[in-house]
CSV table of C-alpha atoms in Angstrom, one decimal:
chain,number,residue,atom,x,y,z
A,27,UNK,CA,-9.7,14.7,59.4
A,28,UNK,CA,-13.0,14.4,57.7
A,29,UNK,CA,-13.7,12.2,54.7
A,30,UNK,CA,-16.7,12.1,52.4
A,31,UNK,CA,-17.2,10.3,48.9
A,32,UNK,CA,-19.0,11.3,45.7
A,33,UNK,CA,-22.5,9.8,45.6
A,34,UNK,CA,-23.0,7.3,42.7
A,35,UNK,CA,-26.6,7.6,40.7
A,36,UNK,CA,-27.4,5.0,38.0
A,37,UNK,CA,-30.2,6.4,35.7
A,38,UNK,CA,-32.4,4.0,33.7
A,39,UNK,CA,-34.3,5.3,30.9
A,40,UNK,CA,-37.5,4.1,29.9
A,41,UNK,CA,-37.7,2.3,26.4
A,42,UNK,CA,-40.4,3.9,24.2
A,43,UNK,CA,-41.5,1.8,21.7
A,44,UNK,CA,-43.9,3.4,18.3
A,45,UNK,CA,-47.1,2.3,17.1
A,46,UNK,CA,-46.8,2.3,13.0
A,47,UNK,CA,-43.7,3.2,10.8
A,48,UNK,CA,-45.1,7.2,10.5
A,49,UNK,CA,-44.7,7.4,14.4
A,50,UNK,CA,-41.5,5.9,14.8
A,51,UNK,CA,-39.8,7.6,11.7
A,52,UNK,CA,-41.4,10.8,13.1
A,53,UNK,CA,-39.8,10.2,16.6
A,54,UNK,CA,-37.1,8.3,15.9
A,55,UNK,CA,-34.9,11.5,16.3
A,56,UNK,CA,-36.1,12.3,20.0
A,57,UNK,CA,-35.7,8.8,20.7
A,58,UNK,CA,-32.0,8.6,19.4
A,59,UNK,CA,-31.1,11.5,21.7
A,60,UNK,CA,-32.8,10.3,24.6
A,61,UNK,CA,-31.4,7.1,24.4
A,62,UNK,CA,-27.8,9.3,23.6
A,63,UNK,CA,-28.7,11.1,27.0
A,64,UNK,CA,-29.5,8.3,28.8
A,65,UNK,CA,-26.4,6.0,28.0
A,66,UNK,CA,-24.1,9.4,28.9
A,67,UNK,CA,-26.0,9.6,32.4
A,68,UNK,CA,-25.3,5.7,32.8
A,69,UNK,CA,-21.5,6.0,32.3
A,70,UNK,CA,-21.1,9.3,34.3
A,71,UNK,CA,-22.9,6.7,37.3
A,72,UNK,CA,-20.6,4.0,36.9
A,73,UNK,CA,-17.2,6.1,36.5
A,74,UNK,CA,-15.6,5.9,39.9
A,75,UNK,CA,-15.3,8.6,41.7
A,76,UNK,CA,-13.1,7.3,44.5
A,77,UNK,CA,-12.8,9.3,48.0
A,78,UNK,CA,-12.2,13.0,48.5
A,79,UNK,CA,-10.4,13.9,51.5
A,80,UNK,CA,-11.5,17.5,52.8
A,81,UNK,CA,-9.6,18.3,55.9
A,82,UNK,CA,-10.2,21.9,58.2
A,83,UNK,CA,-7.3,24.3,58.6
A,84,UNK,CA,-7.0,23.2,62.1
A,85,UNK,CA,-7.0,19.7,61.1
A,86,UNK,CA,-4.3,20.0,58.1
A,87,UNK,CA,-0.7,19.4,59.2
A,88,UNK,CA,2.6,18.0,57.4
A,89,UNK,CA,2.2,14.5,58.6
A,90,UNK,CA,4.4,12.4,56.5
A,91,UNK,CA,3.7,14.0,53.8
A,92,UNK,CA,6.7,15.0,51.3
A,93,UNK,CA,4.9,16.7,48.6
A,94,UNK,CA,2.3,19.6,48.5
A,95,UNK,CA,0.4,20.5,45.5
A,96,UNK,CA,-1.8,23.1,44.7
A,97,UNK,CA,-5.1,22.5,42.4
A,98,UNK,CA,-6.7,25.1,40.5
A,99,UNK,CA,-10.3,26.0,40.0
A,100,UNK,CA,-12.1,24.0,37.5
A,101,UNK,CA,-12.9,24.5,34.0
A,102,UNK,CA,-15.8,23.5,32.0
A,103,UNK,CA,-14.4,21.1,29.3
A,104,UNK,CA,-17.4,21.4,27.1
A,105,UNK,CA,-17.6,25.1,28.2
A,106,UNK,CA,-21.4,24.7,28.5
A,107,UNK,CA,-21.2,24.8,32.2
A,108,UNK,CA,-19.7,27.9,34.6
A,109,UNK,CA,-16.6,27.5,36.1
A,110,UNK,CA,-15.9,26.2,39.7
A,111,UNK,CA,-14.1,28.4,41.5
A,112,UNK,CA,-13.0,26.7,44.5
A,113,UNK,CA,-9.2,25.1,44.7
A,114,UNK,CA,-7.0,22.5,46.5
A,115,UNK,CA,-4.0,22.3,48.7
A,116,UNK,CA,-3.3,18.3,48.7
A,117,UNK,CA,-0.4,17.2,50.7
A,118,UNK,CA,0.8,13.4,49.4
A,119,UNK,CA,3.0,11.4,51.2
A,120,UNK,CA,6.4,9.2,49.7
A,121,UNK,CA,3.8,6.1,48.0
A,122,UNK,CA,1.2,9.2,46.5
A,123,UNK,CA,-1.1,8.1,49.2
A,124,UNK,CA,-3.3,11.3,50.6
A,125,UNK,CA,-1.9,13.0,53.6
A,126,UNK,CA,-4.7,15.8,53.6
A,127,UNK,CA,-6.6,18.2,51.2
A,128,UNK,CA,-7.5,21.7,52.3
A,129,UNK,CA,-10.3,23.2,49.7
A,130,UNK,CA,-10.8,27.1,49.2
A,131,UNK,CA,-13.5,28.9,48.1
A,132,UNK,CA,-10.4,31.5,46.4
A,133,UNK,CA,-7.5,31.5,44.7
A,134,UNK,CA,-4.7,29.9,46.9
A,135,UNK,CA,-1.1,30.8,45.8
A,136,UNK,CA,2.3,29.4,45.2
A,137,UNK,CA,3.4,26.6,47.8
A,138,UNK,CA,6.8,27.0,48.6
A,139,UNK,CA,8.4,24.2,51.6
A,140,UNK,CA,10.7,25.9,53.9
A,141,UNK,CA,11.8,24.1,57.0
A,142,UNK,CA,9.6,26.2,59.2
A,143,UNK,CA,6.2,24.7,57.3
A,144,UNK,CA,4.5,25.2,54.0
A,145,UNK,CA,3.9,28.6,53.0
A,146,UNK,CA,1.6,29.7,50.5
A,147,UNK,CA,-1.9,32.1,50.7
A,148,UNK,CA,-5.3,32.9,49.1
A,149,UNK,CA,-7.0,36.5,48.4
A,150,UNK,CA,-7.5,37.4,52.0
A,151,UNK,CA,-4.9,34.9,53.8
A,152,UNK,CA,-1.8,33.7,54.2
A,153,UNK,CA,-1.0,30.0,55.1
A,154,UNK,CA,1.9,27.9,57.2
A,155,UNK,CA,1.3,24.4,57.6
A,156,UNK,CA,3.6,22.8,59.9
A,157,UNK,CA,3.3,19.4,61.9
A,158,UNK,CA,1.5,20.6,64.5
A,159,UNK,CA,-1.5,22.4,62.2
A,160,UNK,CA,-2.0,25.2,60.1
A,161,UNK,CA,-1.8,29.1,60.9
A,162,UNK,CA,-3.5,31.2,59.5
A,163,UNK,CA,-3.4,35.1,58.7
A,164,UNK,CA,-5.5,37.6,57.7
A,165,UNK,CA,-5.0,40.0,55.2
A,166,UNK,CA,-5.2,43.9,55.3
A,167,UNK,CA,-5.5,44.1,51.9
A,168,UNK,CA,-7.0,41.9,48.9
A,169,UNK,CA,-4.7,40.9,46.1
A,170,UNK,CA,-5.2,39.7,42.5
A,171,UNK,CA,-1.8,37.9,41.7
A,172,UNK,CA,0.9,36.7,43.4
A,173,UNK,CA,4.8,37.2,41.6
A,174,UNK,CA,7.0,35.8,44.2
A,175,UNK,CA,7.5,34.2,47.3
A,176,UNK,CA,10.8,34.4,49.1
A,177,UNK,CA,12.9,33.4,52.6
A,178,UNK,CA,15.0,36.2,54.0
A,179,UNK,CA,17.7,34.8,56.1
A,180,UNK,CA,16.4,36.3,59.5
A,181,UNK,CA,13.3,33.8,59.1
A,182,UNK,CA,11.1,36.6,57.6
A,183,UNK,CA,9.0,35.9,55.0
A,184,UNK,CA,8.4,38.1,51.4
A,185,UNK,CA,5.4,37.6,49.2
A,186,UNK,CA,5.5,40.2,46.3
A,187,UNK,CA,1.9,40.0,44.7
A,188,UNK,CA,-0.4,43.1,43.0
A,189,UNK,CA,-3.3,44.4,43.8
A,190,UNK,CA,-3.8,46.5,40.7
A,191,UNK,CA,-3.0,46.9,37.2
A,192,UNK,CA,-0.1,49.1,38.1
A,193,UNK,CA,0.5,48.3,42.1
A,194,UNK,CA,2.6,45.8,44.2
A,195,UNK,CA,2.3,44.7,47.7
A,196,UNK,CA,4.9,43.8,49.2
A,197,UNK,CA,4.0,41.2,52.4
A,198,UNK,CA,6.6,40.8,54.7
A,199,UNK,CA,5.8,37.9,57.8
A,200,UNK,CA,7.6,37.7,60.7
A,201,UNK,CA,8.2,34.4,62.5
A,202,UNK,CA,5.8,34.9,65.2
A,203,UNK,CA,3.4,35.4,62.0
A,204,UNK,CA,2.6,39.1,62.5
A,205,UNK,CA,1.9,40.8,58.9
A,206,UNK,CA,3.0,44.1,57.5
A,207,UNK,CA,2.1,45.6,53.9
A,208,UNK,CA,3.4,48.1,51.9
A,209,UNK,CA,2.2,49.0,48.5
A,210,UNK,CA,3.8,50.6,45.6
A,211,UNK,CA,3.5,51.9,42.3
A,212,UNK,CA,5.1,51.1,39.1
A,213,UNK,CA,7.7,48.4,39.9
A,214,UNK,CA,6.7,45.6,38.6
A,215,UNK,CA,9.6,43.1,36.4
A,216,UNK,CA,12.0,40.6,36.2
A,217,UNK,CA,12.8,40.0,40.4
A,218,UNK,CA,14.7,37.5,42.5
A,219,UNK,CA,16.1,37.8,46.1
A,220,UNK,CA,20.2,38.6,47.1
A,221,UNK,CA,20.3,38.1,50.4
A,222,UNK,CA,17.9,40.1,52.8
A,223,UNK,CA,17.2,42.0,49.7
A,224,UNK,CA,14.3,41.5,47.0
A,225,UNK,CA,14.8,43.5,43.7
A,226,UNK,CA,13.0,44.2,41.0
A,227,UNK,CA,14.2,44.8,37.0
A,228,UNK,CA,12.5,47.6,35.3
A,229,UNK,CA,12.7,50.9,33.2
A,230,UNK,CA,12.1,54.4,34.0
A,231,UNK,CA,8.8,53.9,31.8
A,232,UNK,CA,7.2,51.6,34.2
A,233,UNK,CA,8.4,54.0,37.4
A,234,UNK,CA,6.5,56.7,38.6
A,235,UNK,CA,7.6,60.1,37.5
A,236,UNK,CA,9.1,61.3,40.8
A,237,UNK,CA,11.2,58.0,40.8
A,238,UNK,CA,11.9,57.7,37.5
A,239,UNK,CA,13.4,61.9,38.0
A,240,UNK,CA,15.8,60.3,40.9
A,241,UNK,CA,16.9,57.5,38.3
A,242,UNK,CA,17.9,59.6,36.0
A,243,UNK,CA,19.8,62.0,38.4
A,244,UNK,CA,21.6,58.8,39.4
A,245,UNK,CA,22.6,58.0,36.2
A,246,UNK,CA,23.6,61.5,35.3
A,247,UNK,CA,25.9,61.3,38.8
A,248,UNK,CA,26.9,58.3,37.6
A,249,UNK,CA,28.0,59.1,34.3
A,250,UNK,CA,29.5,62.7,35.1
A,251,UNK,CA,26.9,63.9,32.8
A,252,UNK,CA,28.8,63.2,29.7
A,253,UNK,CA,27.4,62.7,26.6
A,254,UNK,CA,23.5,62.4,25.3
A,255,UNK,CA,21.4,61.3,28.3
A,256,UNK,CA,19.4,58.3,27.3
A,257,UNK,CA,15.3,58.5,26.6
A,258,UNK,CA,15.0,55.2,28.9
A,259,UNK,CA,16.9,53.8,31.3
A,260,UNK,CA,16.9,49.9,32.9
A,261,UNK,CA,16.2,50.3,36.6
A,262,UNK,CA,17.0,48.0,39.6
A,263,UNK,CA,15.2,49.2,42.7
A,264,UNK,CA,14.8,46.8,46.2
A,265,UNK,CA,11.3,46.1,47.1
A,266,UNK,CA,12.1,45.5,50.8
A,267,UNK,CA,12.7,47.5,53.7
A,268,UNK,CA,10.7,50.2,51.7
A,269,UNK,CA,10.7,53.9,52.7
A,270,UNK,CA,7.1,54.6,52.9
A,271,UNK,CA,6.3,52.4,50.4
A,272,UNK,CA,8.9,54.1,48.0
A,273,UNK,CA,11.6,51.6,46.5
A,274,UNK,CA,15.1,52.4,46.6
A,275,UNK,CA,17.1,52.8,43.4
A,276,UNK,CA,20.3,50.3,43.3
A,277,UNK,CA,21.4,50.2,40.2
A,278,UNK,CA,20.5,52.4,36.5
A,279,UNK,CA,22.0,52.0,33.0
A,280,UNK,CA,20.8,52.8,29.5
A,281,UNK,CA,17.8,50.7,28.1
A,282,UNK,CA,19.5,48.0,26.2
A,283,UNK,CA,18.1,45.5,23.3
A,284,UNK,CA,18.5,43.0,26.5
A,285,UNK,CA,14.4,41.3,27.2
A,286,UNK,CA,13.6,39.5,30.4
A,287,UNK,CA,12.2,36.4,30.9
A,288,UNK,CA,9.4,36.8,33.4
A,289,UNK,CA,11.7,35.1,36.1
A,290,UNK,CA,11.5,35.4,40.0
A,291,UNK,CA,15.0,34.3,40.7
A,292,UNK,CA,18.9,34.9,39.4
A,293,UNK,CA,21.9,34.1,40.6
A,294,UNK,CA,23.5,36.3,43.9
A,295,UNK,CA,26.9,36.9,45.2
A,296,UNK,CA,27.6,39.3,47.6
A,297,UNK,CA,26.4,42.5,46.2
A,298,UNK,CA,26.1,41.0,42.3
A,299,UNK,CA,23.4,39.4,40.8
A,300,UNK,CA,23.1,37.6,37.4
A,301,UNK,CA,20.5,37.5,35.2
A,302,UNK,CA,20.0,35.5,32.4
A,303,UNK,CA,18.7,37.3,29.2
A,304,UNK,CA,17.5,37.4,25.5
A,305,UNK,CA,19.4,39.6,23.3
A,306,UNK,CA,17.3,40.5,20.5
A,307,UNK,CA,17.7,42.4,16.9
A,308,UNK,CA,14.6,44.7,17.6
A,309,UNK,CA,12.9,44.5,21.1
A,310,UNK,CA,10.2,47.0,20.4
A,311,UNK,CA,8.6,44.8,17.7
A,312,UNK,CA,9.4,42.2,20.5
A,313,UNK,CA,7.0,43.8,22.6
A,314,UNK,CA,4.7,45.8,20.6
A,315,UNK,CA,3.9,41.9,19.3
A,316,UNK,CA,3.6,40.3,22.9
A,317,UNK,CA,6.2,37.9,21.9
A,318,UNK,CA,6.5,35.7,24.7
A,319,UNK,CA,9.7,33.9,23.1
A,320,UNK,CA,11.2,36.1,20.7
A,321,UNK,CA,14.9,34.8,18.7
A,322,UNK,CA,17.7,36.4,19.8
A,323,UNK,CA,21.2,34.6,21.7
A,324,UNK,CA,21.9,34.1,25.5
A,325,UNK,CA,23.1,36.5,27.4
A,326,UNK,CA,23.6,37.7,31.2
A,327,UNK,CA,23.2,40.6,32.4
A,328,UNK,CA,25.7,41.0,35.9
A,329,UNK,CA,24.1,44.6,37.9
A,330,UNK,CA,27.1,45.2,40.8
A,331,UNK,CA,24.5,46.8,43.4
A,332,UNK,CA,27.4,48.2,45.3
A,333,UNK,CA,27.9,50.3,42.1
A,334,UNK,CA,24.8,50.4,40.3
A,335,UNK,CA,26.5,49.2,37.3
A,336,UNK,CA,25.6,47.0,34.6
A,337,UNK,CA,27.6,44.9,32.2
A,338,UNK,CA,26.0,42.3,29.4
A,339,UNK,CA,28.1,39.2,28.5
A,340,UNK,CA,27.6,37.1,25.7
A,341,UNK,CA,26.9,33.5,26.4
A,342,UNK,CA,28.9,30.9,24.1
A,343,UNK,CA,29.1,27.6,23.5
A,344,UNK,CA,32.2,25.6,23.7
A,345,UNK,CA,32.8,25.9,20.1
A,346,UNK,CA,32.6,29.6,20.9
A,347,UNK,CA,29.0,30.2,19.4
A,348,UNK,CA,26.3,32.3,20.5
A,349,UNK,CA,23.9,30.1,22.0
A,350,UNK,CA,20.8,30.7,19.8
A,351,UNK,CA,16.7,30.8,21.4
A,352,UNK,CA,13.3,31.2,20.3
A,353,UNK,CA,10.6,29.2,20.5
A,354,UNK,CA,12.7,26.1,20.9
A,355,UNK,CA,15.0,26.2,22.9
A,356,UNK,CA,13.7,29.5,25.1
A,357,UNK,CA,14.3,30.4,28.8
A,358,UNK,CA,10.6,31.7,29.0
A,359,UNK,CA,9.8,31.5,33.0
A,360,UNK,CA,13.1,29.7,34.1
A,361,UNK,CA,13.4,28.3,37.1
A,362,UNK,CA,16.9,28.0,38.5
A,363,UNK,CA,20.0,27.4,41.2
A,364,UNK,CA,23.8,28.4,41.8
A,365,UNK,CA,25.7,25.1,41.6
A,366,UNK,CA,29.5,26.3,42.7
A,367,UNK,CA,30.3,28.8,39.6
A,368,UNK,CA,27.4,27.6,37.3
A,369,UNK,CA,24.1,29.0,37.2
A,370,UNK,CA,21.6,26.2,36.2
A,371,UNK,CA,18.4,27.0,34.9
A,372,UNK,CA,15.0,25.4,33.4
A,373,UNK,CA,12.5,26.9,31.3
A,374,UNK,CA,8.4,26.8,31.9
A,375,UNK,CA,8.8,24.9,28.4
A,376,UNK,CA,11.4,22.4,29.6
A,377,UNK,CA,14.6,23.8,28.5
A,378,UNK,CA,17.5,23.1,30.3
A,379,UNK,CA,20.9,25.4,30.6
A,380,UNK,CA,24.2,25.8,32.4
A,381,UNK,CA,26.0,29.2,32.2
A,382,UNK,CA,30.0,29.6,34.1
A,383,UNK,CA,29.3,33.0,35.7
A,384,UNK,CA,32.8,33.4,35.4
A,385,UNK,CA,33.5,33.2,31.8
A,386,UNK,CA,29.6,33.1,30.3
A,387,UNK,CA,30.3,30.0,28.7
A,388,UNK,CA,27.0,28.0,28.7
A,389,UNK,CA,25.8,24.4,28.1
A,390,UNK,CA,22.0,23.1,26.6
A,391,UNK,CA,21.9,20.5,29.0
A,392,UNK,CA,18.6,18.7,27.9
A,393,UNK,CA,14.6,19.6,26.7
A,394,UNK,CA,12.1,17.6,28.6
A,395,UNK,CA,8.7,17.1,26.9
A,396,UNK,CA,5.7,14.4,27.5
A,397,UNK,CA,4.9,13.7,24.3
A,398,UNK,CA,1.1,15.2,23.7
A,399,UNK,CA,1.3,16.9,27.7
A,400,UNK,CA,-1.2,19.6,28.7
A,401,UNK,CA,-1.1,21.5,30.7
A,402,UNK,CA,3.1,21.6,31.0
A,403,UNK,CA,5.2,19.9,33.5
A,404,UNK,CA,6.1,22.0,36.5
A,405,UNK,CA,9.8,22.1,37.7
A,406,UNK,CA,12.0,22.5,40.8
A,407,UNK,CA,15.7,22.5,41.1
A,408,UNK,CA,18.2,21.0,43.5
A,409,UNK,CA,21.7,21.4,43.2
A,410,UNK,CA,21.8,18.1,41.4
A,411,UNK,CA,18.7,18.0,39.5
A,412,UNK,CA,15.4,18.7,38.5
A,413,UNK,CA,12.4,16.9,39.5
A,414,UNK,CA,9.1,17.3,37.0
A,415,UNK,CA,5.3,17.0,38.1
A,416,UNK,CA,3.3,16.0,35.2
A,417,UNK,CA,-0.3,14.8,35.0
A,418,UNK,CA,-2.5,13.3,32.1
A,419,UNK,CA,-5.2,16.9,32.8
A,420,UNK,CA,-7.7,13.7,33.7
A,421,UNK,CA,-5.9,13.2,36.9
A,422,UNK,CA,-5.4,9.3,36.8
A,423,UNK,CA,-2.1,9.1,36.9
A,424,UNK,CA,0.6,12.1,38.5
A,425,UNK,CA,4.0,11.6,38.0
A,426,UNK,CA,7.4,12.8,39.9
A,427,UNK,CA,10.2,12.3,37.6
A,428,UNK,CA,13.5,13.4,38.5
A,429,UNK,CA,16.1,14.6,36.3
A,430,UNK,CA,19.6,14.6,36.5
A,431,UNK,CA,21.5,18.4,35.4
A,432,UNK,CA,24.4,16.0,34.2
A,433,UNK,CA,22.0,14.2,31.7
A,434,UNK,CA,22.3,10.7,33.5
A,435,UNK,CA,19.2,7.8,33.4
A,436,UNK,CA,16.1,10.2,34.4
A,437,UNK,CA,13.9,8.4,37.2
A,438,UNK,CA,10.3,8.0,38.3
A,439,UNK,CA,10.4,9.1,42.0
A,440,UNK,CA,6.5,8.8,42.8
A,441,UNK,CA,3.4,8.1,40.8
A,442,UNK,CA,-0.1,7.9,42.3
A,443,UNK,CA,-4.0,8.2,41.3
A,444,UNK,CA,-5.1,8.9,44.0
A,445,UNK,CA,-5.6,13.0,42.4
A,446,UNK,CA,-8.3,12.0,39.8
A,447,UNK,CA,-11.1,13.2,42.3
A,448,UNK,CA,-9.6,16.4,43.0
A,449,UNK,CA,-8.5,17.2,39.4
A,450,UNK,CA,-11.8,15.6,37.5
A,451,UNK,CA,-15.0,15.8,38.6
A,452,UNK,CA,-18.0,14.9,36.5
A,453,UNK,CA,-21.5,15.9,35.5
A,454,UNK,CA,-24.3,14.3,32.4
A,455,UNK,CA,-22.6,17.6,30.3
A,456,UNK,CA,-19.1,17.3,30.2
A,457,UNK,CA,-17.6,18.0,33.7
A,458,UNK,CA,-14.6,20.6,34.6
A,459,UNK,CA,-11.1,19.7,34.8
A,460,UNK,CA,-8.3,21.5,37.2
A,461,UNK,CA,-5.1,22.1,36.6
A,462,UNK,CA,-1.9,21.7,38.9
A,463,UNK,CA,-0.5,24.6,38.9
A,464,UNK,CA,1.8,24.6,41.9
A,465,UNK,CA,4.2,22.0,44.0
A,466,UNK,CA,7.0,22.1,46.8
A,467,UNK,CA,8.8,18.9,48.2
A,468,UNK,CA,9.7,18.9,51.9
A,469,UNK,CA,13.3,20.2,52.4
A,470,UNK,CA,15.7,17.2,52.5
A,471,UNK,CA,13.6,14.2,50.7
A,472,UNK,CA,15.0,13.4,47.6
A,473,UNK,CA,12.8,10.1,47.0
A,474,UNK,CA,15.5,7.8,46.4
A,475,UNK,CA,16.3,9.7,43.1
A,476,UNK,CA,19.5,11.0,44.4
């Protein structure tokens, strides 16, 4: 592992002195920002900068590290200077001390921590970092976004990303780390994994037209052709396994006034998944406005895949009352885990739920919020809590915070500065700041929280 530290400069500017009160009124203004100019060089020398670690691929391994982050390029705070686009896998071990920082000159994905290694990829790549190094392999095709990242039980690996404004790929890696790709059209929505199976939510609108003919056959077959067909239909159609890079159809029912939440996991049993969902008075206006957390109640929506059925249960309260969202409380982005019968869930905004899958009774179990934080804590769930990632955007000080589902004494499981280099990095005009926008804990550590 290679190190190498931020040179320090110290700049001292010359004092210019005027010969009569004419010249110094007339220059006093050049002088003033020179002087400005000069001080702002001075403290951007003696702000410390600390070490940057910069490991190779070959060199980057697990270690004892129990947390891996992923940094974002950097942004111009003054916006006066380009972006950096170069970004940061930095693994951290149990005291926040640095284990290892891989930098990329592209995008580098979601990290998800299976017990095989950490798994995550950039534009061209895709990454598994285990103790003994990191693999890496190449793409066949470029992507622009990445949607999900999922396990399948036989050890195979699915990364559903795009690589258009109307495509996905669909990456499936195999143990031994051989890659296939398939690409398809039109599919993209509300997903999450049952078993060996990764689905996607969508509507006949968003389907080609050839598939979007076969889901409304089903749906006539289905319905015996009774009554007025409907103009749209909600779609579920598996994004694995795919027949020449056409998805199968699983599951059709009339478009309902039911709105996703831009999640990439639900609740799976056997051949039923459960999704969480906003019910809303009018979802067109919904979208048409690009409401990202329009009012409406809680509801789920249960597709039987075995069927391709779809029933939508209202979500109470124990006193029996819709459970009402918006812009606070929302379940914008959840993130969330089957506990038993419960399904327990966390917004992107810090909104916490419990719904019986049984019944559709639910539970506001808590809203976590730092006070003034930007950008917004990241979550992850365990069957007993969830822990938070939050960071001051100067990088000083990154907490772990761990909070209990059951709303017991929330605790500070790791807290380090050792990110301010990585995250903040300075220049005379204003500097760029990064964002973390991804984490994963090692499978098993808990920190003490639990």
């Amino acid at each position: 592992m290679s190190t190498r530290s931020d040179e320090q400069h110290e700049t001292n500017a010359p004092q210019r002195e005027g010969g009569g009160s004419a010249k110094r009124k007339r220059s006093r203004p050049w002088g003033l920002l020179a002087l400005a100019f000069a001080l702002g060089l001075l403290m951007w020398s003696c702000i410390p900068k600390g070490y940057l670690i910069s490991s190779s691929v070959d060199e980057l391994s697990t270690g004892d590290a129990v947390i891996a982050l992923r940094i974002g390029h950097a942004e111009s705070v003054s916006g006066l200077e380009a972006p950096i686009h170069d970004s940061w896998v930095v693994l951290l071990d149990a005291q926040g001390n640095l284990e290892g920082a891989l930098r990329r000159d592209d995008s580098v994905a979601r990290l998800v921590w299976l017990d095989s290694g950490i798994s995550y990829g950039s534009w061209e790549q895709e990454y598994l970092t285990t103790e003994d190094g990191t693999r890496v392999v190449d793409r066949d095709h470029s992507r622009i976004a990445e949607y999900g990242r999922y396990l399948l039980p036989d050890g195979r690996i699915v990364v559903v990303s795009s690589w258009s404004d109307k495509g996905l790929l669909i990456d499936t890696i195999e143990p031994d780390g051989s890659m296939t790709t398939v690409e398809t059209e039109g599919t993209r929505g509300d997903m999450g994994q049952c078993g060996g199976r990764i689905v996607s939510i969508v509507d006949t609108k968003q389907l080609p037209r050839a598939k979007a003919s076969e889901a409304f056959e089903a749906y006539a077959a289905q319905s015996g052709g009774d009554g007025d067909q409907p103009e749209v239909l909600s779609v579920v159609v598996q994004l694995t396994d795919l027949d020449g890079g056409t998805p199968q159809i699983l599951g059709v029912a009339p478009e309902n006034n039911v709105l996703g939440s831009g999640q990439k996991m639900f609740a799976c049993e056997g051949d039923v998944i459960t999704v969480p969902g906003i019910q809303v008075a009018d979802p067109d206006s919904a979208k048409r406005a690009k409401v990202s957390e329009p009012e409406g109640t809680l509801v789920l929506q249960r597709w039987d895949l075995s069927t391709g059925q779809r029933t939508v249960i209202p979500v109470l309260d124990e006193q029996g009352n819709p459970i009402e969202l918006g812009r606070d409380p929302n379940i914008d982005r959840y993130v969330g885990i089957q506990v038993g019968r419960e399904y327990r869930f966390i917004s992107a905004d810090g909104h916490a739920f419990a719904v019986d899958l049984d019944s559709g009774q639910g539970r506001h179990l808590f809203s976590y919020r730092e006070p003034g934080n930007y950008p917004p804590v990241l979550f992850q769930v365990t069957k007993t809590g969830v822990y938070a990632l939050d960071d001051d955007l100067q990088g000083r000080r990154v907490n772990l915070i761990y909070l209990p589902w059951d709303g017991g004494e929330r605790r500070k499981v790791l807290t380090t500065t050792k990110l301010e280099g990585y995250i903040k990095t300075w220049s005379p005009l204003s500097g760029h700041v990064r964002k973390i926008e991804s984490f994963t804990l090692r499978p098993g550590w808990d920190g003490g929280a639990q």
